[in-house]
PDB file of C-alpha atoms in Angstrom:
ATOM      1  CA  UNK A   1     -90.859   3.664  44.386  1.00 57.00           C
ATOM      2  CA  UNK A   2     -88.880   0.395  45.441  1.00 62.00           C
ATOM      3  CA  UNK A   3     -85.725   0.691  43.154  1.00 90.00           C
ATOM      4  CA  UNK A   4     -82.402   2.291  42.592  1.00 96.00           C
ATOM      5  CA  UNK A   5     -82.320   3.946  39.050  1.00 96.00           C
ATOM      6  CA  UNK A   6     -78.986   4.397  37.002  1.00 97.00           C
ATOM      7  CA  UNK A   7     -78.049   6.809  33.936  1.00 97.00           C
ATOM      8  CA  UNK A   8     -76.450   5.576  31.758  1.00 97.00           C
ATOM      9  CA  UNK A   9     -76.953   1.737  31.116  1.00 96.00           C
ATOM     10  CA  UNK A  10     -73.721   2.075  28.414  1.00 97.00           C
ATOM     11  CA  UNK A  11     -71.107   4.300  28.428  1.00 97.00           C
ATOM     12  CA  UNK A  12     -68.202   3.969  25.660  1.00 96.00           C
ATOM     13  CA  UNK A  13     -65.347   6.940  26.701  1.00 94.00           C
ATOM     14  CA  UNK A  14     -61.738   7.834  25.593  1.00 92.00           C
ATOM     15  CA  UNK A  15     -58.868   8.170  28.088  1.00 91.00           C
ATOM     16  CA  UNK A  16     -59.304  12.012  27.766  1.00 90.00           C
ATOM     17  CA  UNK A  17     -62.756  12.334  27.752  1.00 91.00           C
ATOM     18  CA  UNK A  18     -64.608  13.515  31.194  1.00 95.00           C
ATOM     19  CA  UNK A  19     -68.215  11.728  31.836  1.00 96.00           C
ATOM     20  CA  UNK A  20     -70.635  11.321  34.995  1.00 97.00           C
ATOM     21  CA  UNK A  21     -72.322   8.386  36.114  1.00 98.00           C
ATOM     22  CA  UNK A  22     -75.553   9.096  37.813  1.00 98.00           C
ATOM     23  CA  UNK A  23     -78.028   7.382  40.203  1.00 98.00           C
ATOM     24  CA  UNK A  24     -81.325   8.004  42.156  1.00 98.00           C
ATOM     25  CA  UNK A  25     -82.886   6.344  44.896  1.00 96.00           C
ATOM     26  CA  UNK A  26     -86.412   7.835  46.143  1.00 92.00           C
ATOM     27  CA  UNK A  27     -87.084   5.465  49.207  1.00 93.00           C
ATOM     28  CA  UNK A  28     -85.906   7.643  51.637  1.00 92.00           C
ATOM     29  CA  UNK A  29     -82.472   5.888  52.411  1.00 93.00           C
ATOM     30  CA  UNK A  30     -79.715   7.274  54.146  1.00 91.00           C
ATOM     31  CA  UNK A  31     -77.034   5.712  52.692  1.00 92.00           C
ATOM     32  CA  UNK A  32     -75.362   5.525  49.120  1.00 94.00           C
ATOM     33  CA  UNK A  33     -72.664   3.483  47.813  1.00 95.00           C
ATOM     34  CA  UNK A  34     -70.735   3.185  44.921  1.00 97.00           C
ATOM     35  CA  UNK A  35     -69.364  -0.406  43.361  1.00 97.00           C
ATOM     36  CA  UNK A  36     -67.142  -1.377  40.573  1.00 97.00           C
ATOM     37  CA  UNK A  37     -67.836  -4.841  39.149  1.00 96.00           C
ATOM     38  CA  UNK A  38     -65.607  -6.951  36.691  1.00 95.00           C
ATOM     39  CA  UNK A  39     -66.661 -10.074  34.905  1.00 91.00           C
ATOM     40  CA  UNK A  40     -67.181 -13.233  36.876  1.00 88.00           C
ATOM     41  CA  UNK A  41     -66.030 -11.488  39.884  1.00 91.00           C
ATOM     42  CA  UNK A  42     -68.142  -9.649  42.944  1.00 93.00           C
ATOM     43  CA  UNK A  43     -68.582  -6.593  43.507  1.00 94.00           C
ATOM     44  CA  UNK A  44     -65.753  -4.195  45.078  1.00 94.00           C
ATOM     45  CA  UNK A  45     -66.507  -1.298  47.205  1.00 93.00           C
ATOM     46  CA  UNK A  46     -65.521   2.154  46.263  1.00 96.00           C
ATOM     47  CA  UNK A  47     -67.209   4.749  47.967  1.00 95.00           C
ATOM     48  CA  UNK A  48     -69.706   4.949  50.516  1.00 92.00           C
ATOM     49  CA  UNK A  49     -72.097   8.029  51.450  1.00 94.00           C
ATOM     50  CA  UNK A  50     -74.151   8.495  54.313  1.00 91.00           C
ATOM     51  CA  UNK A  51     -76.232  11.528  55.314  1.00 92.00           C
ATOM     52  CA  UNK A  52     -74.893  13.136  52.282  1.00 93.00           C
ATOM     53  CA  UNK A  53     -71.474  12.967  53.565  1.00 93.00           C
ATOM     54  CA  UNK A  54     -68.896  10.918  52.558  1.00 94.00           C
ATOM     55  CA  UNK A  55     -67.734   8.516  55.053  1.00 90.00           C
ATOM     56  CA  UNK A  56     -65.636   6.138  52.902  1.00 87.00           C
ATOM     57  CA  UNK A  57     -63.219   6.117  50.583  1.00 91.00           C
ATOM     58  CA  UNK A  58     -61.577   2.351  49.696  1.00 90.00           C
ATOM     59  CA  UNK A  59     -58.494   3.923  48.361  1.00 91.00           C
ATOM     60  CA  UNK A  60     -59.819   4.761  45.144  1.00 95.00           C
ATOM     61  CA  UNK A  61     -57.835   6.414  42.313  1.00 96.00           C
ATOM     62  CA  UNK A  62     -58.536  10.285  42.085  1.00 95.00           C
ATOM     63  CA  UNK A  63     -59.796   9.703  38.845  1.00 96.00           C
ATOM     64  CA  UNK A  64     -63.096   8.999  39.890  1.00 97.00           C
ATOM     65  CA  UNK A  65     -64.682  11.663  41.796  1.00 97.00           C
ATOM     66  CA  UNK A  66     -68.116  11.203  43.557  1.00 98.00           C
ATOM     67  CA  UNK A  67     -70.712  14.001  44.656  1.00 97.00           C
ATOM     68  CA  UNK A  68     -73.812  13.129  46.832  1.00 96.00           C
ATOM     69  CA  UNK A  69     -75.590  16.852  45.854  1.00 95.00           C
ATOM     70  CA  UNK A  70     -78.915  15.692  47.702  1.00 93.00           C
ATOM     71  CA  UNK A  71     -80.111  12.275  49.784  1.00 90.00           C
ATOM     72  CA  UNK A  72     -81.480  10.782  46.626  1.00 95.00           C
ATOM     73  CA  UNK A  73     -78.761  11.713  44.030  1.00 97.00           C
ATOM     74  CA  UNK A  74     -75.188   9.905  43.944  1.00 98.00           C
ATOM     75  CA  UNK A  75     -72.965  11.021  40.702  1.00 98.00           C
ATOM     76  CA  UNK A  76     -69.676   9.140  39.578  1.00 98.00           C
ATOM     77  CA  UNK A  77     -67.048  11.819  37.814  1.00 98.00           C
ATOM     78  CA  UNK A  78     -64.900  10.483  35.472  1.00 97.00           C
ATOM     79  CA  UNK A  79     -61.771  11.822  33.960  1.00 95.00           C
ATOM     80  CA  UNK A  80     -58.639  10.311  32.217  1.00 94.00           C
ATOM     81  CA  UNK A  81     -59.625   6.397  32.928  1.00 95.00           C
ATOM     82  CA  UNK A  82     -57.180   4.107  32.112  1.00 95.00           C
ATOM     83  CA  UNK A  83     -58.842   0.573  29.445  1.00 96.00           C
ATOM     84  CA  UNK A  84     -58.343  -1.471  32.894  1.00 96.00           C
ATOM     85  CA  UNK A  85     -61.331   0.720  34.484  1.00 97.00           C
ATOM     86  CA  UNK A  86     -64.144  -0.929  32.196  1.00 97.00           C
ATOM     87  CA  UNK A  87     -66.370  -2.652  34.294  1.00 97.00           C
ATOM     88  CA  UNK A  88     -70.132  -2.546  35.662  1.00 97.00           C
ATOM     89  CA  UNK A  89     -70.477   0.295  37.838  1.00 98.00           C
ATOM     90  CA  UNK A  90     -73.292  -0.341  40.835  1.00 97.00           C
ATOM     91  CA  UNK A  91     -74.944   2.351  42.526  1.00 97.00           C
ATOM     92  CA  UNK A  92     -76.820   0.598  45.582  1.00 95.00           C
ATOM     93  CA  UNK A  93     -78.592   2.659  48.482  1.00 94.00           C
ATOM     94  CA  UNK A  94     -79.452   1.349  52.106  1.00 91.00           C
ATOM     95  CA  UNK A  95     -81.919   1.923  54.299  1.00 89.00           C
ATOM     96  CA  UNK A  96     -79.498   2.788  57.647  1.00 82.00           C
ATOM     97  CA  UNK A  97     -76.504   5.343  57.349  1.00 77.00           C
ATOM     98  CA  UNK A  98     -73.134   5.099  59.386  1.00 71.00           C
ATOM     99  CA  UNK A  99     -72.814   4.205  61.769  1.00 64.00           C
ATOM    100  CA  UNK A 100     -75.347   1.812  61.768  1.00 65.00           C
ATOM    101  CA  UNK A 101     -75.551  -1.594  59.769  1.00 66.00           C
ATOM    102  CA  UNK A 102     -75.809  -1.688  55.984  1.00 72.00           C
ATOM    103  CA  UNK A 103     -76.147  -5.894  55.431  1.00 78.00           C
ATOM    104  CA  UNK A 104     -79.917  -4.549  53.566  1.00 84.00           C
ATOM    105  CA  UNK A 105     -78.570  -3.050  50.018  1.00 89.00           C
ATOM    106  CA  UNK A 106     -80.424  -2.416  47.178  1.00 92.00           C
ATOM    107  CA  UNK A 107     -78.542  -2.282  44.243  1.00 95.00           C
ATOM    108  CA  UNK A 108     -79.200  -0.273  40.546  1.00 96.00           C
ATOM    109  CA  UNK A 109     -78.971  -2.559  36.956  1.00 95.00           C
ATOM    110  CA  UNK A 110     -75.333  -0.647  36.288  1.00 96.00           C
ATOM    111  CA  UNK A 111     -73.446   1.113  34.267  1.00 97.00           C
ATOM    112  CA  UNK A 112     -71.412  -0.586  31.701  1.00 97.00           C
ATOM    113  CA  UNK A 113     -68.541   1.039  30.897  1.00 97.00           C
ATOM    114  CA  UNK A 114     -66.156   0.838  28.045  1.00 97.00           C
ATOM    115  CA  UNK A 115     -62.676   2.685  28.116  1.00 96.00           C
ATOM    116  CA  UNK A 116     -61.023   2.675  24.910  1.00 94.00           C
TER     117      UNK A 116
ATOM    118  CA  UNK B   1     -56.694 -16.921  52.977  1.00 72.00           C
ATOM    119  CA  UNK B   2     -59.971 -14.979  51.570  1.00 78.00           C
ATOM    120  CA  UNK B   3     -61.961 -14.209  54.563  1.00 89.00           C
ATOM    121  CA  UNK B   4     -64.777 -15.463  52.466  1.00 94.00           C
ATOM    122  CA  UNK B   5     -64.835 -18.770  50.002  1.00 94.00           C
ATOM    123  CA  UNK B   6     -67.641 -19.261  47.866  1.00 95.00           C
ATOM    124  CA  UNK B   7     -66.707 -22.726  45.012  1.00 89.00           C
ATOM    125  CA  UNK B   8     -67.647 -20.452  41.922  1.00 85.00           C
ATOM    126  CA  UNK B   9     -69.380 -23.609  39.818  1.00 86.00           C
ATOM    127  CA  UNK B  10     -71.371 -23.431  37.322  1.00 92.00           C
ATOM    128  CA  UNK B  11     -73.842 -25.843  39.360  1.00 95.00           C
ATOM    129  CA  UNK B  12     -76.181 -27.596  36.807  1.00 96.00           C
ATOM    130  CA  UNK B  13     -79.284 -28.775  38.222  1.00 96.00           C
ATOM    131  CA  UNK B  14     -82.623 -30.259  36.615  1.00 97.00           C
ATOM    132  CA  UNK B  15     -85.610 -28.118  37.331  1.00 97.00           C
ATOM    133  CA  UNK B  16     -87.157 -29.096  40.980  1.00 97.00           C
ATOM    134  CA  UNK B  17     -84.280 -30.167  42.106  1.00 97.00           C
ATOM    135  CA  UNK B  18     -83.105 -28.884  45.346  1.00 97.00           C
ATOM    136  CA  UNK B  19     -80.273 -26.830  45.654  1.00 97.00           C
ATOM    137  CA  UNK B  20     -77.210 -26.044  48.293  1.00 97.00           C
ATOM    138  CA  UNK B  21     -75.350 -23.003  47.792  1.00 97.00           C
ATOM    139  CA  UNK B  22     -72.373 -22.476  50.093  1.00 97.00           C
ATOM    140  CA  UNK B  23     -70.086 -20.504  51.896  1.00 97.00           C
ATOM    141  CA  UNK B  24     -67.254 -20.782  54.214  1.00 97.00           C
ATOM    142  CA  UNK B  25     -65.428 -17.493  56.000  1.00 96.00           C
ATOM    143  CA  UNK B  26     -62.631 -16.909  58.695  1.00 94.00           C
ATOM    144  CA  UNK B  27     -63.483 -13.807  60.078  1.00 90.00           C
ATOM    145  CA  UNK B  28     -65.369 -14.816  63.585  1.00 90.00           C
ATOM    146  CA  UNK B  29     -66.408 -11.409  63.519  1.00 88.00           C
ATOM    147  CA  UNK B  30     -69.537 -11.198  61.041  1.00 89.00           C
ATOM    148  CA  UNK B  31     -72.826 -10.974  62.229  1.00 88.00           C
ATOM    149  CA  UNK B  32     -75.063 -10.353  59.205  1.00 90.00           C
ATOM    150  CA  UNK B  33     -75.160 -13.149  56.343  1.00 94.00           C
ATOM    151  CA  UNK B  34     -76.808 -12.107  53.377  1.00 94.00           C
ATOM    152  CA  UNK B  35     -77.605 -14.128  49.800  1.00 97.00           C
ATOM    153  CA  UNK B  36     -77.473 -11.856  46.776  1.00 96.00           C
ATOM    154  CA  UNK B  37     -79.060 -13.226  43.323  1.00 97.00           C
ATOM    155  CA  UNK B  38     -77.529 -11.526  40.320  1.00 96.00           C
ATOM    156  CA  UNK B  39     -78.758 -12.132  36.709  1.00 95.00           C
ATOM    157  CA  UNK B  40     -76.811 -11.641  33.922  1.00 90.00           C
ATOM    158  CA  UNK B  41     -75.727  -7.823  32.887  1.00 85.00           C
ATOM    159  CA  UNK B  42     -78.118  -7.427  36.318  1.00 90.00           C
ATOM    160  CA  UNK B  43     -77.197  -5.693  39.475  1.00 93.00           C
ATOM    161  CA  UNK B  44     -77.474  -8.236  42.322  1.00 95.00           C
ATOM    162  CA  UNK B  45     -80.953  -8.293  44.045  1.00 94.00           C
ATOM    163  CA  UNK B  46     -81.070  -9.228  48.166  1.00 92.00           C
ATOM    164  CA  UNK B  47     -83.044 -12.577  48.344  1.00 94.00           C
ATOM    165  CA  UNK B  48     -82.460 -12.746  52.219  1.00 92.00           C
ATOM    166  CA  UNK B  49     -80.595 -12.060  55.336  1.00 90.00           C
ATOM    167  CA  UNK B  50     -80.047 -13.234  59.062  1.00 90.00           C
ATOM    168  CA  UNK B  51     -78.549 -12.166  61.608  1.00 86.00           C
ATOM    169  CA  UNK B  52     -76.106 -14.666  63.574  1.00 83.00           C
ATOM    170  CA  UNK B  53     -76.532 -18.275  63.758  1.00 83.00           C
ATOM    171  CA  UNK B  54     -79.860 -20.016  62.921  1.00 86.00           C
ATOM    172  CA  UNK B  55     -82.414 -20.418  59.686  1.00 91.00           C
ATOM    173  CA  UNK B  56     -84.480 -18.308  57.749  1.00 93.00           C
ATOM    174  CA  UNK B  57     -87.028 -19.324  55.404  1.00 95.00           C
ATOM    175  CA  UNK B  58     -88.982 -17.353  52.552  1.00 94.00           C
ATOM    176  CA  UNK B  59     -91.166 -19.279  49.949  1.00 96.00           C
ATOM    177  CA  UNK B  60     -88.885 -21.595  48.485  1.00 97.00           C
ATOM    178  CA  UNK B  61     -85.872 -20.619  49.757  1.00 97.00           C
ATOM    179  CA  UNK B  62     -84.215 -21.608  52.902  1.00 97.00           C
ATOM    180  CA  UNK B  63     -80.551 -19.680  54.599  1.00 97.00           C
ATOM    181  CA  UNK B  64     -78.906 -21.242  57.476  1.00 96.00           C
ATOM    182  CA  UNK B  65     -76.196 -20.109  59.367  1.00 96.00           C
ATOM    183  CA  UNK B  66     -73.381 -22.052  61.698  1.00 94.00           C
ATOM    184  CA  UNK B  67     -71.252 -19.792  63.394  1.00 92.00           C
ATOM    185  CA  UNK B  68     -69.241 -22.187  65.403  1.00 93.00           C
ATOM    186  CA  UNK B  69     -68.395 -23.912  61.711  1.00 94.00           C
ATOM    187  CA  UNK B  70     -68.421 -21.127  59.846  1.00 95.00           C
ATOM    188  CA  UNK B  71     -70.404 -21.828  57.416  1.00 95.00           C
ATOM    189  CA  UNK B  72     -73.603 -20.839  55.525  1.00 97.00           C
ATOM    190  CA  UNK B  73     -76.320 -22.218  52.927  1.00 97.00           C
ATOM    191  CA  UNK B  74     -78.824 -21.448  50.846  1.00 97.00           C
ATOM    192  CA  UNK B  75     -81.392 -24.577  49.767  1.00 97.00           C
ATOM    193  CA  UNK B  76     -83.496 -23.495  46.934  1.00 98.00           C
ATOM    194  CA  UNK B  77     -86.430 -26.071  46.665  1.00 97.00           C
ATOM    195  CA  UNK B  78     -88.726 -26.863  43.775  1.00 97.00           C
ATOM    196  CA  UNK B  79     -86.288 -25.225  41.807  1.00 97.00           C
ATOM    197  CA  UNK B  80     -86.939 -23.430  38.460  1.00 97.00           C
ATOM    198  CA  UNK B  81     -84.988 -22.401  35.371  1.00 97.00           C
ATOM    199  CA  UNK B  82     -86.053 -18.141  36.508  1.00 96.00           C
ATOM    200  CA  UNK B  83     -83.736 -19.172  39.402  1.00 97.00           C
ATOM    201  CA  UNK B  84     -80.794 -19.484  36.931  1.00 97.00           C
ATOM    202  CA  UNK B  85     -78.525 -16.801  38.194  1.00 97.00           C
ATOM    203  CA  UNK B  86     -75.260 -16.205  40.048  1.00 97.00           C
ATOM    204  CA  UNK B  87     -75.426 -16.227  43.902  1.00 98.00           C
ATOM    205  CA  UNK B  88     -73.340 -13.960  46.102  1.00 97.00           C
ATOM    206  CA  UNK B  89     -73.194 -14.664  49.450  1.00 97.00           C
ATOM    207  CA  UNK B  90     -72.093 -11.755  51.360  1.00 95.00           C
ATOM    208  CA  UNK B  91     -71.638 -10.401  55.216  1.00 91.00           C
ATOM    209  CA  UNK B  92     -70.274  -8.187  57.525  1.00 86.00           C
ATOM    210  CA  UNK B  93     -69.485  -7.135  61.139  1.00 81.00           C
ATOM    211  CA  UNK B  94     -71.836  -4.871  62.811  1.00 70.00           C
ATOM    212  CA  UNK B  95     -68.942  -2.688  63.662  1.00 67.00           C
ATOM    213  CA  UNK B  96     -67.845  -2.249  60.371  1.00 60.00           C
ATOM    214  CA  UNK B  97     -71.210  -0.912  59.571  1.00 58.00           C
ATOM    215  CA  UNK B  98     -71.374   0.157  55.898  1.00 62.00           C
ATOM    216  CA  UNK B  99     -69.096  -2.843  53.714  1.00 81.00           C
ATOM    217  CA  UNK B 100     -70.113  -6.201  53.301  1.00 87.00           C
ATOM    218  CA  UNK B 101     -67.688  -8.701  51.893  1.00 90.00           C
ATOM    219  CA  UNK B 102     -68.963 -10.687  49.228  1.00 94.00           C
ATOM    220  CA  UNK B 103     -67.679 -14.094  48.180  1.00 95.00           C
ATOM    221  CA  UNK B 104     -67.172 -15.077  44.886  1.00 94.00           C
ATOM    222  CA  UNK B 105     -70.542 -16.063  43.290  1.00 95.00           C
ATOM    223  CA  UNK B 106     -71.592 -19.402  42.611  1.00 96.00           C
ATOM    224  CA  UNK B 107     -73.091 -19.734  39.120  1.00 96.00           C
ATOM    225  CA  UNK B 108     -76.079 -21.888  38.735  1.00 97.00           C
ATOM    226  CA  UNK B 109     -78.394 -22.858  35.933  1.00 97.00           C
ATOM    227  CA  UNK B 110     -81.310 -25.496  36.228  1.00 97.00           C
ATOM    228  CA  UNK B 111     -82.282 -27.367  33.142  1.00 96.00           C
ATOM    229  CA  UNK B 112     -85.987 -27.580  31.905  1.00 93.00           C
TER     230      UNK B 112
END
């Protein structure tokens, strides 16, 4: 298994509504990592996981929560979003945790997500 | 400054053409220089990577890397209209270990 799955591929939420992104990698990688992509733009780094752990945080709003609850699992929490947060949501995985080098990412198809 | 420039396009190319992708940075730092493809509503895919200065060549596509310029290519030969995508060029600093800075994308589509 050479690919990095992602549940849902929509999501349409309300600013009070909670809802969990989820992703799965089964090659064995060390390291997990957690994107936000807008339109026509690349995407930004929000949280990174290694050995389970999480090792960085790029000064993400608490409104997204992560959880790593075994090497191949990597959830997104989501509570009280704001219409600004739709976007793509990448999981990707790598083969190398921290420290180490991550240049070799694989990424998942996304989440779309739609706050209204 | 962004430490990495990427011109965004679109490029418009008739199939077997060859392409140049590009990709200027300032950070003297990076070590790894990677090419993303990403298809529409797509995550990105890894086409290739190289470490420091030098080329790299895999079927029909060619990265090269010059440090002292600071500056790196992709040449897509023979090119095809599957090869319409967006390309992210991306890299980081060993040190750094886990992000990689992308640039911008550069969108491309070849013409039948």
């Amino acid at each position: 298994d050479t690919e990095v799955t992602q549940t849902p591929k929509h999501l349409v939420m309300g600013m009070t509504n909670k809802k969990s992104l989820k992703c799965e990698q089964h090659m064995g990688h060390r390291a997990m990592y957690w994107y936000k992509q807008k339109a026509k733009k690349p995407p930004e780094l929000m949280f990174v996981y290694s050995y389970e752990k999480l090792s960085i945080n790029e000064s993400v709003p608490s409104r997204f929560s992560p959880e790593c609850p075994n090497s191949s699992l990597l959830n997104l929490h989501l509570h009280a979003l704001q219409p600004e947060d739709s976007a793509l949501y990448l999981c990707a995985s790598s083969p190398r945790g921290v420290p180490g080098n991550s240049y070799e990412q694989y990424f998942g198809p996304g989440t779309r997500l739609t706050v209204t | 400054q962004k430490e990495v420039e990427q011109d965004p396009g679109p490029l418009s190319v008739p199939e077997g053409a060859i392409v140049s992708l590009n990709c200027t940075y300032s950070n003297s730092a990076f070590q790894y220089f990677m090419w993303y493809r990403q298809y529409s509503r797509k995550g990105p895919e890894l086409l290739m990577y190289t470490y420091s200065s030098g080329n790299k060549e895999d079927g029909r596509f060619t990265a090269q890397v010059d440090k002292s310029s600071k500056y790196i290519s992709l040449f897509i030969r023979d090119s095809q209209p599957s090869d319409s995508a967006t390309y992210l060029c991306a890299m980081n600093e060993y040190s750094s270990a886990s992000k990689i800075i992308f640039g911008s994308g550069t969108r491309l589509s070849i013409r039948p």
